[in-house]
Coordinates of C-alpha atoms in Angstrom, one line a residue:
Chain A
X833 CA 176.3 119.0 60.4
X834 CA 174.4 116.9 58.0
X835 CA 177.0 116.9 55.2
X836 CA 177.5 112.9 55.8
X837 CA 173.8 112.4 54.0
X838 CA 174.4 114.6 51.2
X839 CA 177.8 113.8 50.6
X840 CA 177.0 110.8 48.3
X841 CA 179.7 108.9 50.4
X842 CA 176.8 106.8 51.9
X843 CA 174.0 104.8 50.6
X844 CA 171.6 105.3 53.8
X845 CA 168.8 104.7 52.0
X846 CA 169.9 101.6 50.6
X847 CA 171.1 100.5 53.8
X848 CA 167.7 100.9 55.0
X849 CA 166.0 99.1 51.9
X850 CA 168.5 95.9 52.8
X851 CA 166.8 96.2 56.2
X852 CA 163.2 96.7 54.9
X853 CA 164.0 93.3 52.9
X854 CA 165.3 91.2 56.0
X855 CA 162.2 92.5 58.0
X856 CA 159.9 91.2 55.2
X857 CA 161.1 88.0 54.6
X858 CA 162.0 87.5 57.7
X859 CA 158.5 88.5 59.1
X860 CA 156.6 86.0 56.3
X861 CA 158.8 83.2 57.3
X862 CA 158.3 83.3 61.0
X863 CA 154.6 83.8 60.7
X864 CA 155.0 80.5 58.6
X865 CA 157.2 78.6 60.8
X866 CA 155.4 80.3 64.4
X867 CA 152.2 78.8 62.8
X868 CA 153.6 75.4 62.2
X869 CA 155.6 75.9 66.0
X870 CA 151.9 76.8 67.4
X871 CA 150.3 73.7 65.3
X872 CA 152.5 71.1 67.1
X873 CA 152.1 72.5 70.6
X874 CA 148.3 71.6 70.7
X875 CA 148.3 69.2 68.6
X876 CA 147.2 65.8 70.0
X877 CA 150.7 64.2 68.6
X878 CA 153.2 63.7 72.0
X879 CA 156.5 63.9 69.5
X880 CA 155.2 67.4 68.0
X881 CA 154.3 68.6 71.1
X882 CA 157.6 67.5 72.9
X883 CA 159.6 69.0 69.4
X884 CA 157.9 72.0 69.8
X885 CA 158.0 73.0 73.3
X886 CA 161.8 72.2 73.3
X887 CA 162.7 74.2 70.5
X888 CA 160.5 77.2 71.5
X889 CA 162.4 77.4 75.1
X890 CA 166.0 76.4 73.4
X891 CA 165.4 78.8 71.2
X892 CA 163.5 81.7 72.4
X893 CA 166.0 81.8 75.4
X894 CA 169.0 81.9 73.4
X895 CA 170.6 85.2 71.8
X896 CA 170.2 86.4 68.4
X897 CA 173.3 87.3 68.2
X898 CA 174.3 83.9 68.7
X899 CA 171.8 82.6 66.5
X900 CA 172.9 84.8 63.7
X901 CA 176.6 83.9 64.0
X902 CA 175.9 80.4 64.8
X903 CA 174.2 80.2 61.0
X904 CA 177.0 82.1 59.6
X905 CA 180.0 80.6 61.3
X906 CA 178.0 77.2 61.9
X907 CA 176.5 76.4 59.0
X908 CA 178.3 78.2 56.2
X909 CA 181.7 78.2 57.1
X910 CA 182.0 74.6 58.9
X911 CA 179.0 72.7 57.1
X912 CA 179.5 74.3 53.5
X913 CA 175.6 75.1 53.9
X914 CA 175.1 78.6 51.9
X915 CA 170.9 78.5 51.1
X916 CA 171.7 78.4 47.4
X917 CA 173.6 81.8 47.6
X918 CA 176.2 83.4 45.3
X919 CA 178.3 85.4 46.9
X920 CA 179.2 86.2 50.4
X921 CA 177.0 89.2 50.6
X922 CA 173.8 87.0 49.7
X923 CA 175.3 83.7 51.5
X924 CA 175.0 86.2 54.7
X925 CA 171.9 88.0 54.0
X926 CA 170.2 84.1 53.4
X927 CA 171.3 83.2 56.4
X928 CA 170.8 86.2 58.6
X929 CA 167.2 86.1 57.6
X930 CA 167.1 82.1 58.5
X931 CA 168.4 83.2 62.0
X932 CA 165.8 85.7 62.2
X933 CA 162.9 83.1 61.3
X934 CA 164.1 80.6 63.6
X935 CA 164.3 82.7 66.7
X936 CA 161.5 84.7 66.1
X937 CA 159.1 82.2 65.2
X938 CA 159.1 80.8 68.9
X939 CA 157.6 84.5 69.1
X940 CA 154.8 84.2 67.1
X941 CA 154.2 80.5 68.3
X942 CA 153.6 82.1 71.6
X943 CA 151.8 84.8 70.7
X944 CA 149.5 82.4 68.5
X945 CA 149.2 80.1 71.9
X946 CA 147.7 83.0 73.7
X947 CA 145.3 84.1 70.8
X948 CA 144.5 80.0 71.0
X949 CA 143.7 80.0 75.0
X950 CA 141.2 82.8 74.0
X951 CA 138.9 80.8 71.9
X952 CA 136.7 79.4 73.9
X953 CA 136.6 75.6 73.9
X954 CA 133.1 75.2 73.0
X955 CA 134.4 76.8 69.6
X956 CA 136.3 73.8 69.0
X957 CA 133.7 70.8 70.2
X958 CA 131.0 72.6 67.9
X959 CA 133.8 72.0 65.0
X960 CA 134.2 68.8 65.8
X961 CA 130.7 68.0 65.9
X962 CA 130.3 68.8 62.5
X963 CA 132.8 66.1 61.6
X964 CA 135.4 68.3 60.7
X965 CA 139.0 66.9 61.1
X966 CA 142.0 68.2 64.1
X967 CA 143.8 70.5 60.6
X968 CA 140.4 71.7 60.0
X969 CA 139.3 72.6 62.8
X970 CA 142.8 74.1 63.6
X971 CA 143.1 75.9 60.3
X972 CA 139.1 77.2 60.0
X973 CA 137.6 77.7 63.3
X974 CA 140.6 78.4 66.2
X975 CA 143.7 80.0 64.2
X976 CA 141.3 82.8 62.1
X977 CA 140.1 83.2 65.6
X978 CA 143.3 83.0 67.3
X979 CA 145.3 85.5 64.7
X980 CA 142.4 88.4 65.5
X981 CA 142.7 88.0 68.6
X982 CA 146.6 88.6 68.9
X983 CA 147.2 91.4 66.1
X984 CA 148.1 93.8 69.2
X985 CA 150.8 91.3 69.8
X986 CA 152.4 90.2 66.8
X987 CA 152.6 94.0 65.9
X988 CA 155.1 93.9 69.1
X989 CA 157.2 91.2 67.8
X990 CA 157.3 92.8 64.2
X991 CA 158.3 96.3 65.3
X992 CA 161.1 93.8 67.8
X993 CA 161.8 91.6 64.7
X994 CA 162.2 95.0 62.6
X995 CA 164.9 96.0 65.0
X996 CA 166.6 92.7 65.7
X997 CA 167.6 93.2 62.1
X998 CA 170.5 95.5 63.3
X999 CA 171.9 92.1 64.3
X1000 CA 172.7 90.5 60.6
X1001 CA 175.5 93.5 61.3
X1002 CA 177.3 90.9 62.8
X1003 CA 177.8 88.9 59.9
X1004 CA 178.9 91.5 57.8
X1005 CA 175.0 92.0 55.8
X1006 CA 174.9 96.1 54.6
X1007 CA 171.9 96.9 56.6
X1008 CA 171.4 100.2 58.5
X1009 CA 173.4 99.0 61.3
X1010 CA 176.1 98.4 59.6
X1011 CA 176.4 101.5 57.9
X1012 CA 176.0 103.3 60.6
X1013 CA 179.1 101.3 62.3
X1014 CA 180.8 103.3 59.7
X1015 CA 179.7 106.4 59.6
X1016 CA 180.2 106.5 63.1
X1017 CA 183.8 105.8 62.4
X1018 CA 184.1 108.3 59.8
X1019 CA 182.2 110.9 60.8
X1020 CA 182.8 111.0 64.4
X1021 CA 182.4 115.1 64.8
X1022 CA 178.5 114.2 63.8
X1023 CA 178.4 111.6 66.0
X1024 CA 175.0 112.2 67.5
X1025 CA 173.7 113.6 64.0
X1026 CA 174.3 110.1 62.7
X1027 CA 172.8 108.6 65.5
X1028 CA 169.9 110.7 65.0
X1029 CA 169.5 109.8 61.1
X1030 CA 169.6 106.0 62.2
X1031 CA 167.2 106.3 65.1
X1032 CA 164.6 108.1 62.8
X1033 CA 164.8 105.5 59.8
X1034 CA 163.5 102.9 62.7
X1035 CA 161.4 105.0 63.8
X1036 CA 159.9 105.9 60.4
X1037 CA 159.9 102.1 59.6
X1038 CA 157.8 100.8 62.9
X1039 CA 155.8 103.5 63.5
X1040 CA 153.5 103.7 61.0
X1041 CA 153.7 99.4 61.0
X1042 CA 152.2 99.9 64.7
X1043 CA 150.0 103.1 63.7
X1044 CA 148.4 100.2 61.0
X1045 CA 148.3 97.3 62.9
X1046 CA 146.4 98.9 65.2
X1047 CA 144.0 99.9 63.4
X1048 CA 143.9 96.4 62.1
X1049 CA 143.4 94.6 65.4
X1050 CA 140.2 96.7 66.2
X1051 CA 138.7 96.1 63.0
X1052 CA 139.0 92.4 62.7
X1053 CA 138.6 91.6 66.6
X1054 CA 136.1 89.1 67.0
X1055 CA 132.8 90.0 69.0
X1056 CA 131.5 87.5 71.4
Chain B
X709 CA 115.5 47.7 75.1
X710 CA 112.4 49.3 77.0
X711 CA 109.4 48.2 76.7
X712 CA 107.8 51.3 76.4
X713 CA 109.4 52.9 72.8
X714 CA 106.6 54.3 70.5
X715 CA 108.4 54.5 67.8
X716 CA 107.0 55.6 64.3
X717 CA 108.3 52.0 62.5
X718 CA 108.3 49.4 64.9
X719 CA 108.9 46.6 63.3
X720 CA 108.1 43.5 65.8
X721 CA 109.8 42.3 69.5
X722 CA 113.3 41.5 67.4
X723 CA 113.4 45.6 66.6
X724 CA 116.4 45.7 68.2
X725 CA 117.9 45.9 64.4
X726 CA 116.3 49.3 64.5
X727 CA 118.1 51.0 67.4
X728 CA 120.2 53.5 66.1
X729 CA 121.9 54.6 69.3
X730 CA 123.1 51.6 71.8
X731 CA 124.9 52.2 74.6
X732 CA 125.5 49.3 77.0
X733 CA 127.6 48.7 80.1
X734 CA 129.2 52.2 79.9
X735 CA 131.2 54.1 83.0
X736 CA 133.0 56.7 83.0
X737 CA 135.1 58.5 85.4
X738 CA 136.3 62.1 86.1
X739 CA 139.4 61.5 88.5
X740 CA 137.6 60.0 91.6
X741 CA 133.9 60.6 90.5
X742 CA 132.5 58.0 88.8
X743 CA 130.1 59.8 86.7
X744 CA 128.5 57.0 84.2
X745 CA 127.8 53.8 86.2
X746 CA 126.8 51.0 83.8
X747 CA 124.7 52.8 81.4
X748 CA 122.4 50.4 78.9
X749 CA 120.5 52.7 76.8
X750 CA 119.0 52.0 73.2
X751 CA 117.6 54.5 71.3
X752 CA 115.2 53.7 68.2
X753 CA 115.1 55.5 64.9
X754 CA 112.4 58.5 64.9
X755 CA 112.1 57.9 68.7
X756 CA 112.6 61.0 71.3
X757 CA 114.2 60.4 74.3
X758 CA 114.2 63.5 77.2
X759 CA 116.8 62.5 79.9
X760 CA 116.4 65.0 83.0
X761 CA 117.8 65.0 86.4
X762 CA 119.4 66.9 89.0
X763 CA 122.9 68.9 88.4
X764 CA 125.9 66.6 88.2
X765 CA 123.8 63.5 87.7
X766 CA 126.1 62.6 84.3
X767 CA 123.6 63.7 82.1
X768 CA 125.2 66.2 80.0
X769 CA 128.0 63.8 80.0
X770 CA 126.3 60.9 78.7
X771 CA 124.7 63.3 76.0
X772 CA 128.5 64.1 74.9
X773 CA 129.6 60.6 74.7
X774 CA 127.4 59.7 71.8
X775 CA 129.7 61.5 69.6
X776 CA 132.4 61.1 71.9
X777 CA 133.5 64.9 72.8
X778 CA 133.7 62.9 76.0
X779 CA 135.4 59.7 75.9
X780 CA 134.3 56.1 77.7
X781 CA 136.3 54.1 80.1
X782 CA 134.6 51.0 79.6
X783 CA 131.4 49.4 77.6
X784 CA 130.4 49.7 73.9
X785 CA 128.5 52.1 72.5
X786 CA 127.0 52.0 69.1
X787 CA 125.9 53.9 66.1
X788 CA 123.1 52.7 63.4
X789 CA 124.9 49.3 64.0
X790 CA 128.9 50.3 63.6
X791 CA 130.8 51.1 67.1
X792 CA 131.9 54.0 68.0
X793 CA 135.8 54.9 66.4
X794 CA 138.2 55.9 68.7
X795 CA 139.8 58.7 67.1
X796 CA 140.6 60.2 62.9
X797 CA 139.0 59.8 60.2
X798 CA 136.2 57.4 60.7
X799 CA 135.2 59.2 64.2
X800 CA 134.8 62.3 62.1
X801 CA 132.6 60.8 59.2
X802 CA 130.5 59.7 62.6
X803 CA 129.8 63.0 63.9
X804 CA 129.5 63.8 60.7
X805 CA 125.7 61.8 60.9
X806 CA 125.2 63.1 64.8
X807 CA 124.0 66.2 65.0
X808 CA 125.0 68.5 68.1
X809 CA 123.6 71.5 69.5
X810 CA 125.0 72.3 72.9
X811 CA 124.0 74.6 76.0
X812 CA 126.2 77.8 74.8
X813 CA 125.2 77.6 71.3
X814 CA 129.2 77.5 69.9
X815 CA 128.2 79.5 67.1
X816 CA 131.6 80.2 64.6
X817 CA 132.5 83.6 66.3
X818 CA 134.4 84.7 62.9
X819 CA 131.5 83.3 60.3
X820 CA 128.4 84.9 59.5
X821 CA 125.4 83.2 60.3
X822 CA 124.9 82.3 56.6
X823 CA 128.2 80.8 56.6
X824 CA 128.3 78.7 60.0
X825 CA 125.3 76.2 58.4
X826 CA 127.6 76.0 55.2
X827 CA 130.7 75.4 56.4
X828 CA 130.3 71.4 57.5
X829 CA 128.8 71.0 53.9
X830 CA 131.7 72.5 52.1
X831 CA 134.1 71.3 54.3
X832 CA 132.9 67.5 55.1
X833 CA 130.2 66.8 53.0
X834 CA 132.1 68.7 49.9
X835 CA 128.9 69.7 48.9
X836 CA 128.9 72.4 46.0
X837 CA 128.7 76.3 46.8
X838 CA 125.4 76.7 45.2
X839 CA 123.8 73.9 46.7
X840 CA 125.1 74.5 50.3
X841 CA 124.1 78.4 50.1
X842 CA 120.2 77.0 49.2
X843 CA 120.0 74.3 51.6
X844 CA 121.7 76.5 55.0
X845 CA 119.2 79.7 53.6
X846 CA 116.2 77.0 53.2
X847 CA 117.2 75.8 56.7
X848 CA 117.5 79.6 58.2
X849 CA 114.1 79.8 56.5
X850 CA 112.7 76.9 58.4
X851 CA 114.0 77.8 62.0
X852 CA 113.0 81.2 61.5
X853 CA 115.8 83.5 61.4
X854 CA 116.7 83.8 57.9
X855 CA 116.6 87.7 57.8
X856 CA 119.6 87.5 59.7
X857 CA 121.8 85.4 57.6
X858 CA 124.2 87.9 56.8
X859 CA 124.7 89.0 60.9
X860 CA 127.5 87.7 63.3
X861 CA 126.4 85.6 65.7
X862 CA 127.4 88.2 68.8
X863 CA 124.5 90.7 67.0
X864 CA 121.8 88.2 67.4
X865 CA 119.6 86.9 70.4
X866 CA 120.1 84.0 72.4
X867 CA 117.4 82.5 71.1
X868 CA 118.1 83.2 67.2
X869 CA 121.5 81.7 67.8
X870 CA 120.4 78.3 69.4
X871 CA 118.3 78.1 66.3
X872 CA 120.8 79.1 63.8
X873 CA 123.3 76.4 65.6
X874 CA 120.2 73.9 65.0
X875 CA 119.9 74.9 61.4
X876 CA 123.9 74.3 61.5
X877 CA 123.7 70.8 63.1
X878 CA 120.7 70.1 60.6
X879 CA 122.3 70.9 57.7
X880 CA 124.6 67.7 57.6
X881 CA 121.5 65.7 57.5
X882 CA 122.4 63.7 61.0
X883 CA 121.2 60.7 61.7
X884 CA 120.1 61.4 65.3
X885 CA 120.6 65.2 66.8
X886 CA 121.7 65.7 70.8
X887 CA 121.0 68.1 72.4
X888 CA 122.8 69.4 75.3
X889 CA 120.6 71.7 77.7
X890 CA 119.8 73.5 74.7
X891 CA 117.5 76.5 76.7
X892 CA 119.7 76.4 79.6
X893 CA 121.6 79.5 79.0
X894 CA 118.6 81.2 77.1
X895 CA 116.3 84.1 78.8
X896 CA 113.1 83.2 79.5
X897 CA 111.1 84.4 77.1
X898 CA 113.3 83.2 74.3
X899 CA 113.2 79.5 75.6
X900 CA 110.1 79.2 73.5
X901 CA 110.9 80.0 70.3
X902 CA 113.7 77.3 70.3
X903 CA 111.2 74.3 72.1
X904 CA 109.0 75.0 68.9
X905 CA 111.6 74.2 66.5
X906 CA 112.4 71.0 68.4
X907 CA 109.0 70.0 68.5
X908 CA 108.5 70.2 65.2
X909 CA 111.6 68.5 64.9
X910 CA 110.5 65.6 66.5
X911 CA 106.9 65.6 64.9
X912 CA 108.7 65.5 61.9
X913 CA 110.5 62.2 63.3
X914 CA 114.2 63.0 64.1
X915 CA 115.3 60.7 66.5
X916 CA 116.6 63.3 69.1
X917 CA 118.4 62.6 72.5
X918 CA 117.5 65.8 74.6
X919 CA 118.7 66.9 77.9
X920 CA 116.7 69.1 79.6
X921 CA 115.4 70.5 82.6
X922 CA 112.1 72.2 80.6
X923 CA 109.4 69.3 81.8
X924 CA 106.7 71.1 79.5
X925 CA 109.3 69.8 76.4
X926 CA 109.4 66.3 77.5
X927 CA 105.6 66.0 78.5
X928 CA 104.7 66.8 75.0
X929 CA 107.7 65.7 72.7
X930 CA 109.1 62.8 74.2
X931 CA 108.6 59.1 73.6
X932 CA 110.3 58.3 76.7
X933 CA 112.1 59.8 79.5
X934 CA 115.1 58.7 81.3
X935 CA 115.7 59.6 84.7
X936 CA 119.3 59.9 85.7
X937 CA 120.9 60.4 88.9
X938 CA 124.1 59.9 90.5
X939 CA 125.4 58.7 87.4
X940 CA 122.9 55.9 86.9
X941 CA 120.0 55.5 85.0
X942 CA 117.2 55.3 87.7
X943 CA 114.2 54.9 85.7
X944 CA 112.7 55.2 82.5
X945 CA 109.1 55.3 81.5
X946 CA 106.8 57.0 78.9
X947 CA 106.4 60.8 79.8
X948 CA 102.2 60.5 81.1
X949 CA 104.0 57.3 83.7
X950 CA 106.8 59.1 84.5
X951 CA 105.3 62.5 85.3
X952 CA 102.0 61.4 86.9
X953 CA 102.9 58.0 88.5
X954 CA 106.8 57.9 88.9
X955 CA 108.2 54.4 90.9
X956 CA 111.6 55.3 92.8
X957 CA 111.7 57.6 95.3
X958 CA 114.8 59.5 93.7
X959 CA 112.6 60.6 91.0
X960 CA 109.4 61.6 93.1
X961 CA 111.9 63.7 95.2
X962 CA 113.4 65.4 91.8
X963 CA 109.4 66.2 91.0
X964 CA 108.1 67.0 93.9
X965 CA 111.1 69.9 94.1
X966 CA 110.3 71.1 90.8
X967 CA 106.9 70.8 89.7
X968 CA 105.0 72.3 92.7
X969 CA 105.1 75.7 92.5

């Protein structure tokens, strides 16, 4: 029944090391750009804070799928924009991870915003007191502060973001999902068997990420 | 100013050039309540001024708009001769020089004690390492809780953690320090422990803006007292005239509610 994985027909493993990759990246560039997305929705600048709301309810309330294609038919195939990549395969691997950043960022920014409303706001007066400027007191006193606070959640959006990776299937990047579109194809007497194989590989993969971050969250939450 | 500053370097009646706080013609408004109503006030290097009151008479307020955590609708207010800056850079060098230590003590959650009095000397006075680690552990030292300079501030006392967030405001060498209801939110029998760092504060001539409701602080620490309620200044006087002869009626009604029992 499980001929499929010993066959040497299919690279599952590999599949699932493309996936691993796009998680990863992915994941460091939406903490990035969910930090900067959280910066400019307190900050005390109208512009930033009218940029970022927008973009984090255009965005966040948008499909991936859409997002993904959108880069991929949008902005390599009309505009010529191809993030500096060779072929086809990276071209859509570049770009499936910048759809990943930009809709999971308005994620993080909103996890971030909640970790921020739990600082209290004396936290922030004492900073300024010292003399310590609005990026200072943002990036030492509230956002250390904020991050413990909301480990819990950003563990749910990396185990999401993990599985939202399935989507860069859509434009053609060799990740699990898309492998499995195939196998299903050609080995459709081992149909649930392949299902099976796939729905363990997540599981293996976000299990142990929540199993950790857990742990994480309790040691680092801050005591009041 | 008043007539009745005692402070340590007077220089003649033109000592005006030595008021280091001025506030004048200030107001302030939260929505409908007009919470600072035309507020002079000077305050004179080394000299300690106790403002009491009832609750909601704009006291705090007035405490937080000396360093502007609270902003002004109208009026000037002045520090060591410069006006206040509205907002960046320059505002932050201010605070910078006024020292702050409010009701809730707003110790750094995240920081060790050690490193909440270093962190405005790394961070704003760029101070090296070395030297910051001596001066916040000298300063530990000095308010008494330096055995617990390695702790979080949720494992210490209320009263160890208004004295480390004294060391913390002391360590940027401020100009003038304000204090917001500092023993407010302490237990009882810690209040005392933090009124004897102040006092020695002010013996040592800080010039302090404290509000308070502790009378035993501001009969024995203060230079002068200012009364407030309603959002205006009612009266002002040295501690002895204030406390054992007071003139308006608003303030012998605040006294007579809390001094005899």
């Amino acid at each position: 029944m499980f001929d499929f994985l010993t066959s040497g027909q299919y690279d599952v493993l590999g599949a699932f090391w493309v996936t691993v990759q796009l998680t990863l990246y992915s994941a460091v560039g939406s903490l990035i750009w969910g930090l900067m997305l959280a910066g400019m929705r307190v900050s005390p600048v109208p512009l930033m804070r009218t940029f970022g709301t927008t973009y984090v309810n255009v965005v966040r309330n948008t499909p991936l799928t859409l997002l993904v294609l959108g880069c991929s038919l949008g902005l390599d195939q009309t505009l010529g924009i191809t993030l500096a990549g060779g072929d086809s395969k990276e071209i859509g691997f570049r770009l499936a991870i910048l759809g990943l950043i930009a809709y999971t960022g308005t994620f993080v920014c909103e996890a971030l915003r909640s970790g921020i409303n739990t600082v209290p706001v004396g936290q922030a007066e004492a900073a300024r007191a010292l003399g310590l400027s609005f990026f200072q007191v943002l990036t030492l006193i509230v956002l250390p502060q904020a991050f413990r606070a909301v480990v819990g959640p950003l563990t749910n959006v990396l185990i999401a973001l993990t599985k939202n990776t399935t989507v860069a299937a859509t434009i053609g990047v060799a990740e699990a999902a898309l492998l499995m579109k195939e196998m299903l194809e050609n080995e459709a007497d081992a149909l649930f068997a392949v299902f099976g194989v796939f729905a363990l590989g997540f599981v293996l993969l976000t299990l142990p990420t929540g199993l950790l971050l857990g742990w994480v969250a309790k040691r680092v939450a801050v005591k009041r | 100013m008043s007539g009745v500053s005692v402070t340590k370097d007077v220089q003649d009646a033109a000592g005006a050039a030595d008021d280091l706080v001025v506030l004048s013609n200030v107001n302030k408004h939260f929505g409908a309540l007009h919470v600072l109503q035309d507020i002079d006030l000077s305050i004179a290097r080394g000299e300690v001024v106790v403002v009491i009151g009832p609750s909601g008479s704009g006291k705090s307020t007035l405490c937080r708009t000396i360093n502007r955590l609270e902003t002004i609708d109208s009026g000037t207010i002045t520090l060591d001769g410069s006006p206040l800056p509205a907002e960046g850079k320059a505002l932050a060098r201010l605070r910078a020089d006024v020292g702050m230590v409010f009701q809730s003590f707003n110790l750094f959650a995240h920081k060790t004690v050690l490193e909440n009095v270093m962190l405005g000397q790394l961070k704003v006075r760029k101070t090296d390492q070395k030297a910051a680690r001596e001066k916040a552990v000298a300063l530990l030292d000095r308010v008494g809780v330096g055995s617990q300079a390695d702790k979080y501030p949720a494992q210490l006392s209320g009263g160890q953690q208004q004295r480390v967030a004294i060391a913390r405001a002391l360590a940027m060498d401020p100009k003038v320090m304000l204090f917001d209801e500092p023993t407010s939110a302490l237990d009882p029998e810690m209040i005392n422990e933090v009124l004897e760092v102040m006092q020695q504060l002010a013996r040592e001539g800080m010039t302090m803006v404290v509000v308070t409701h502790e009378m035993g602080f501001a009969r024995s620490a203060a230079n002068r007292v200012v009364f407030m309620a309603d959002g205006k200044i009612v009266e002002e006087a040295t501690p002895e005239q204030f406390f054992s002869n007071p003139r308006s009626d608003r303030a012998k009604d605040f006294l007579s509610k809390i001094l005899h029992h």
